[in-house]
PDB file of C-alpha atoms in Angstrom:
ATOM      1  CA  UNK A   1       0.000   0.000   0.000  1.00  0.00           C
ATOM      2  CA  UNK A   2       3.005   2.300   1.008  1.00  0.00           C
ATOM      3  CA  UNK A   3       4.382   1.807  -2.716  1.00  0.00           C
ATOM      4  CA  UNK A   4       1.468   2.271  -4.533  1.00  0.00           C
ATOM      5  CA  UNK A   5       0.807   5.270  -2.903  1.00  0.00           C
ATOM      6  CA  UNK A   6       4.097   6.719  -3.333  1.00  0.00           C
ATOM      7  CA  UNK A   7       3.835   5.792  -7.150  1.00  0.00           C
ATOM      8  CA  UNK A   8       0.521   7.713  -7.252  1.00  0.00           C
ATOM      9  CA  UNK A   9       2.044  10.694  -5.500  1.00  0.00           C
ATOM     10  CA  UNK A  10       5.001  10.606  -7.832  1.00  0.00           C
ATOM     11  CA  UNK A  11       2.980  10.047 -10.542  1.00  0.00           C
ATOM     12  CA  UNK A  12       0.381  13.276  -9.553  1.00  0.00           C
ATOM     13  CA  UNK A  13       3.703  15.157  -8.773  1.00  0.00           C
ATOM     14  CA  UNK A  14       4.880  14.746 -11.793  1.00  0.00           C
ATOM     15  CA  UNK A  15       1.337  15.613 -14.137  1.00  0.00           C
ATOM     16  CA  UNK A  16       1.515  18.823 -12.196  1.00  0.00           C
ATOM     17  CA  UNK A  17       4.853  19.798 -12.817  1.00  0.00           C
ATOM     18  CA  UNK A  18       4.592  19.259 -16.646  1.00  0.00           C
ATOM     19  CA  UNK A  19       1.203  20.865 -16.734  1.00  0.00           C
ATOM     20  CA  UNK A  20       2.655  23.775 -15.147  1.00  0.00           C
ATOM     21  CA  UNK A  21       5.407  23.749 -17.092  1.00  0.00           C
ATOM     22  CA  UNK A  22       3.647  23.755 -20.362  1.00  0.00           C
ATOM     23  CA  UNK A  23       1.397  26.479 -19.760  1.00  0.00           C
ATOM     24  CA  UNK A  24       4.495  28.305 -18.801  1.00  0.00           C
ATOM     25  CA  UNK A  25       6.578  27.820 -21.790  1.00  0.00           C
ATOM     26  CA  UNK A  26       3.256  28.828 -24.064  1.00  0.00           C
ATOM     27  CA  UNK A  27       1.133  30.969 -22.517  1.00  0.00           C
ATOM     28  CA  UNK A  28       0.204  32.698 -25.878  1.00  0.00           C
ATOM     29  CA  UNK A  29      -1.530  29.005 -26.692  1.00  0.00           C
ATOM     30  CA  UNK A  30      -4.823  30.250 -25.511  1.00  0.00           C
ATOM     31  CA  UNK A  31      -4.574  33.780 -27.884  1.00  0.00           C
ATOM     32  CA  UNK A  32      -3.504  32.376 -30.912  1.00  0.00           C
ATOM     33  CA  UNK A  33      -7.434  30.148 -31.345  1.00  0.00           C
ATOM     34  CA  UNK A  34      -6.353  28.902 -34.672  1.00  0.00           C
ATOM     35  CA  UNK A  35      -3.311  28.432 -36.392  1.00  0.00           C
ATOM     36  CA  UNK A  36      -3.861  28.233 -40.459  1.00  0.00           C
ATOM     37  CA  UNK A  37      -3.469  24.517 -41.177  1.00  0.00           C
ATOM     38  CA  UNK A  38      -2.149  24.849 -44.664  1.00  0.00           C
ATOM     39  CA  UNK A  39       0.992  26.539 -42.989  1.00  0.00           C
ATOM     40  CA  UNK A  40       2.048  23.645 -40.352  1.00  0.00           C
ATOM     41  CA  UNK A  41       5.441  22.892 -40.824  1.00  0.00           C
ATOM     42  CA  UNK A  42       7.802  19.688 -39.953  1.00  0.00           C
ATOM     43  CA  UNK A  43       9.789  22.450 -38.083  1.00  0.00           C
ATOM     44  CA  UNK A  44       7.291  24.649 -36.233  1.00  0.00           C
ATOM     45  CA  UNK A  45       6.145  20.396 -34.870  1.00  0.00           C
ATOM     46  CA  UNK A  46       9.531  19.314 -34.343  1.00  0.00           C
ATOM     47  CA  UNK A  47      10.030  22.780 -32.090  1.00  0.00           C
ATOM     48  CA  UNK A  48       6.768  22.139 -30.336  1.00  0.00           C
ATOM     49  CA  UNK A  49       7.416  19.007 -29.527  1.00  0.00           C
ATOM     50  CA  UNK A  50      11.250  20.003 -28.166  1.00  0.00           C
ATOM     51  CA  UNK A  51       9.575  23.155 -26.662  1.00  0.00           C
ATOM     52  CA  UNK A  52       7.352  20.544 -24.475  1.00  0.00           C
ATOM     53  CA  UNK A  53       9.998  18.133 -23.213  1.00  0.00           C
ATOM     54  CA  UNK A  54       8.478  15.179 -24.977  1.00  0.00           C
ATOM     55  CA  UNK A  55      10.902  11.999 -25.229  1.00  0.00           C
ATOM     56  CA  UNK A  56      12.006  10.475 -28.297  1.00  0.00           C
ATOM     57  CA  UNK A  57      10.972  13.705 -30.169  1.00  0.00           C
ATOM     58  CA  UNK A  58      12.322  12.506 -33.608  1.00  0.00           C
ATOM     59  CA  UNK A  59       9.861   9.702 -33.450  1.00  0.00           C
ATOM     60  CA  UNK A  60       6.908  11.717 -32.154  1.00  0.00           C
ATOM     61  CA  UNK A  61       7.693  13.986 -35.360  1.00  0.00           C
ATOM     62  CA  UNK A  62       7.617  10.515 -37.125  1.00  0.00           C
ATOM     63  CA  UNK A  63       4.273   9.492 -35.650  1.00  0.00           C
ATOM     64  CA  UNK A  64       2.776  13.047 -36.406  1.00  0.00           C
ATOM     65  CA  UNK A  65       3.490  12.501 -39.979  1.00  0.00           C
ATOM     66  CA  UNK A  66       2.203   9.275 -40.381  1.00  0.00           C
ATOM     67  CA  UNK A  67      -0.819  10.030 -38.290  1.00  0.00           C
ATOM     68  CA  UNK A  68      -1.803  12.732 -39.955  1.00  0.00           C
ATOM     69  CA  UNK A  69      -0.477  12.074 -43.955  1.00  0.00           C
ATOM     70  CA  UNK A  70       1.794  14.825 -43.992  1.00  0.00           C
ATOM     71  CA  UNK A  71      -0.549  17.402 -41.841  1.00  0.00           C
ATOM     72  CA  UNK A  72      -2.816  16.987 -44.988  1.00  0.00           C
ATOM     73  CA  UNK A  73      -5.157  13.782 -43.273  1.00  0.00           C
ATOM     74  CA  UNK A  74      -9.003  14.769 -43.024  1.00  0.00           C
ATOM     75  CA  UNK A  75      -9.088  13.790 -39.092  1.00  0.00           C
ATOM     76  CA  UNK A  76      -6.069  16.463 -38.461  1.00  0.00           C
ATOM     77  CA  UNK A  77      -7.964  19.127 -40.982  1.00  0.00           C
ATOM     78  CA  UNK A  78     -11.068  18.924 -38.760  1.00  0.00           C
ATOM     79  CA  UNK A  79      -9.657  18.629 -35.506  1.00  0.00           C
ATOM     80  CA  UNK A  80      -6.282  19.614 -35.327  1.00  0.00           C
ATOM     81  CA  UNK A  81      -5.327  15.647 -33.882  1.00  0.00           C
ATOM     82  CA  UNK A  82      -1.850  15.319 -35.870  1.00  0.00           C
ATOM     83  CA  UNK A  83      -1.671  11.430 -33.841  1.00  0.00           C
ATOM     84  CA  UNK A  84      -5.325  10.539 -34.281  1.00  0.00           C
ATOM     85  CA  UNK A  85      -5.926  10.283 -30.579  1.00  0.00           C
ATOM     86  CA  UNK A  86      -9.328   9.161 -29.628  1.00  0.00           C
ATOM     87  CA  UNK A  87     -11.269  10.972 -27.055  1.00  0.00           C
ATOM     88  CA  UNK A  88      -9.444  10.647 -23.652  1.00  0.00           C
ATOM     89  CA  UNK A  89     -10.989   9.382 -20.827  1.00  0.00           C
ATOM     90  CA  UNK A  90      -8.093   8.414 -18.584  1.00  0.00           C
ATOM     91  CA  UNK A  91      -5.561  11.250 -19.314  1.00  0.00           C
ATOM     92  CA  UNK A  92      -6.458  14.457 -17.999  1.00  0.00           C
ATOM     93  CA  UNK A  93      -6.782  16.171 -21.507  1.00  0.00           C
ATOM     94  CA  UNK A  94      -7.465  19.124 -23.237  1.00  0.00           C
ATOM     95  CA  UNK A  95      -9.422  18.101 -26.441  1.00  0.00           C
ATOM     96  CA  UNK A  96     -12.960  19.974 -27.088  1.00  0.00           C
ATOM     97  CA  UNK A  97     -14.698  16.750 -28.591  1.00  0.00           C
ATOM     98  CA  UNK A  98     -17.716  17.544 -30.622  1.00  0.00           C
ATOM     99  CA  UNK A  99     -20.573  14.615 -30.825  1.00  0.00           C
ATOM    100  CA  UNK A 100     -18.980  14.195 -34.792  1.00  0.00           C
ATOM    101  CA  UNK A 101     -15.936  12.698 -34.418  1.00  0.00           C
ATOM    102  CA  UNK A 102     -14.422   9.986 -32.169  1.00  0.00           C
ATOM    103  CA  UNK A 103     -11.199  11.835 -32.150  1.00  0.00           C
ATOM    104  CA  UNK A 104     -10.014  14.558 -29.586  1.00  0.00           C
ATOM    105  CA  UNK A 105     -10.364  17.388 -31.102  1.00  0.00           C
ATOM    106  CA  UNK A 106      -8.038  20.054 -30.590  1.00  0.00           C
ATOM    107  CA  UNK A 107      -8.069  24.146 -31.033  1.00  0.00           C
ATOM    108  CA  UNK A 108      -4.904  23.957 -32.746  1.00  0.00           C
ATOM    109  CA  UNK A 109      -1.929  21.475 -33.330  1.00  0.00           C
ATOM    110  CA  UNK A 110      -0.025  23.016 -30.325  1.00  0.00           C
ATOM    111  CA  UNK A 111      -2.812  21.859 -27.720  1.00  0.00           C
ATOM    112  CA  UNK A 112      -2.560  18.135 -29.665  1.00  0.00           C
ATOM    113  CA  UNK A 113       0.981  17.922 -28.531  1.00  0.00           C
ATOM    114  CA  UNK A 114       0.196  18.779 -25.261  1.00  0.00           C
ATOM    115  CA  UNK A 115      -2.370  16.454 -24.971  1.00  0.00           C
ATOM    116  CA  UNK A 116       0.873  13.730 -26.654  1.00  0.00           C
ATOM    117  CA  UNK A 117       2.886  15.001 -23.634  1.00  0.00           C
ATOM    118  CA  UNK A 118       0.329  13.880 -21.019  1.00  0.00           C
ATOM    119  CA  UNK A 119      -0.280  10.277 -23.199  1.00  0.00           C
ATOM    120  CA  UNK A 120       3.383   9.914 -22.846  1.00  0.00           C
ATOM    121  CA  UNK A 121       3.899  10.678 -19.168  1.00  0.00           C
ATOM    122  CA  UNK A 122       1.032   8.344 -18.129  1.00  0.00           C
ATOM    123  CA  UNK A 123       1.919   5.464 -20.821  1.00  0.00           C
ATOM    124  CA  UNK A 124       5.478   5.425 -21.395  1.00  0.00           C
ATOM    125  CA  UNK A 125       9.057   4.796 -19.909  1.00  0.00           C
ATOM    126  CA  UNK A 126      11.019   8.139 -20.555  1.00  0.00           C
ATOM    127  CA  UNK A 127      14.444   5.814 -21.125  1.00  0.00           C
ATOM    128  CA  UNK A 128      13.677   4.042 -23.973  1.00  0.00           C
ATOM    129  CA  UNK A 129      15.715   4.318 -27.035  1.00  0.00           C
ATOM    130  CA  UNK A 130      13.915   5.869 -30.159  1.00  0.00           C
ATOM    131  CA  UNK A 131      13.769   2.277 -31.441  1.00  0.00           C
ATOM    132  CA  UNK A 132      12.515   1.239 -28.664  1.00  0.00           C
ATOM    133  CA  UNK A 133       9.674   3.687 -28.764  1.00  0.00           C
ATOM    134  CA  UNK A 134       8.971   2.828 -32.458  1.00  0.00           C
ATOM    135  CA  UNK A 135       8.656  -0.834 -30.866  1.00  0.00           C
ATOM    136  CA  UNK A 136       6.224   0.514 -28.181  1.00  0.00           C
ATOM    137  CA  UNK A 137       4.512   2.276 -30.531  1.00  0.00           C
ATOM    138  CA  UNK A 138       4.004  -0.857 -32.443  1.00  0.00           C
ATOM    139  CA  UNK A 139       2.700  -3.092 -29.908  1.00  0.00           C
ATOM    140  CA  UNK A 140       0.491  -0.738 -27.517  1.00  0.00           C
ATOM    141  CA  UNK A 141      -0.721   2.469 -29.837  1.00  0.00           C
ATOM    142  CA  UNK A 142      -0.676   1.583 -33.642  1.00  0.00           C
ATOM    143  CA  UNK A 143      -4.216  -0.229 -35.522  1.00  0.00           C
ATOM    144  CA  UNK A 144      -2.007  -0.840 -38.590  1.00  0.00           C
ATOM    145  CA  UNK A 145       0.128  -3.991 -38.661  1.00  0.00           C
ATOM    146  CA  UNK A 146       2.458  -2.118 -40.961  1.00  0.00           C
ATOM    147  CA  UNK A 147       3.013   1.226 -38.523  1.00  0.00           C
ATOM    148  CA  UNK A 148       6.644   0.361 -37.256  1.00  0.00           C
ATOM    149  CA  UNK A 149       7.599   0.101 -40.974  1.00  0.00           C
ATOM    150  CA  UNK A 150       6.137   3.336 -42.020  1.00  0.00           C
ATOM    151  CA  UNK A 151       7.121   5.075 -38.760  1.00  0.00           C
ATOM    152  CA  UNK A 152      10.675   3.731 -39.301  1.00  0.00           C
ATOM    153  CA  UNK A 153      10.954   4.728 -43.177  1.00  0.00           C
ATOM    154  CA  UNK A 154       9.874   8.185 -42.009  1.00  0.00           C
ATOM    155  CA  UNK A 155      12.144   8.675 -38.889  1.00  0.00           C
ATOM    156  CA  UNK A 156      15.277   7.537 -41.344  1.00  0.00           C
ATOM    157  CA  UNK A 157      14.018  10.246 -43.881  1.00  0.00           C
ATOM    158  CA  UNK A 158      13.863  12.983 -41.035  1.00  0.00           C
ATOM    159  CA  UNK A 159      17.339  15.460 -40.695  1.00  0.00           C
ATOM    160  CA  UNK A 160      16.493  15.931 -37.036  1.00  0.00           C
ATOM    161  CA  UNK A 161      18.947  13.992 -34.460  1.00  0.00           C
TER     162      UNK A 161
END
């Protein structure tokens, strides 16, 4: 009982200091509503996803890309979900779901990856190689049997180390 309460505690301890942290690094999330979709770059992501301390950020920029065909998908058009996360009901989370769509939806891209950023703090280890994370990825996240092929042809094609 003493362990799984201190895990809990850590675990809360921990959701608070990246939420705080997070609004802190963007606070000008909330005054910028939407962000034009046709103007989403690899880069601004790839910042975003630096900016937020998420692990394994080449292969989150990976994932994004696959998820979301390039930032071009219809799911990430009409909701801003660059990973196709479905409404979250164990995370606290941030999307604004609307009765159309089984997806969290998002105001803009920014608030997805902050939503990613609580995912990965409440379902992954935060030492795991980027392979390792692709393998994850492959075995508790991905519908398609050929997503750690896709994810890995697009994480050798990325510049970012």
């Amino acid at each position: 009982a003493g362990i799984s309460l201190s895990c809990g505690l850590i675990f809360m301890l921990c959701l608070v200091y990246l939420s705080t942290s997070i609004i802190r690094i963007d606070k000008a999330l909330k005054q910028e509503q939407t962000i034009k979709k046709d103007t989403i770059s690899q880069d601004e992501v790839f910042s975003y996803i630096i900016k937020c301390r998420i692990h394994n950020p080449k292969v989150v920029l990976a994932q994004a890309i696959e998820e979301s065909n390039s930032f071009k998908s219809k799911v990430f058009l009409e909701t801003n979900n660059l990973f196709g996360m479905k409404d979250s009901y164990l995370r606290i989370a941030v999307p604004h779901n609307s009765d159309k769509s089984q997806y969290g939806e998002f105001i803009n891209w920014k608030e997805c990856i902050v939503d990613y950023a609580l995912w990965q703090l409440q379902n992954t280890k935060s030492n795991l190689s980027d392979m390792e994370y692709i393998d994850m990825l492959a075995k508790k996240y991905a519908e398609n049997p050929k997503y750690k092929s896709n994810l890995l042809k697009i994480y050798n094609s990325l510049k970012y180390e």
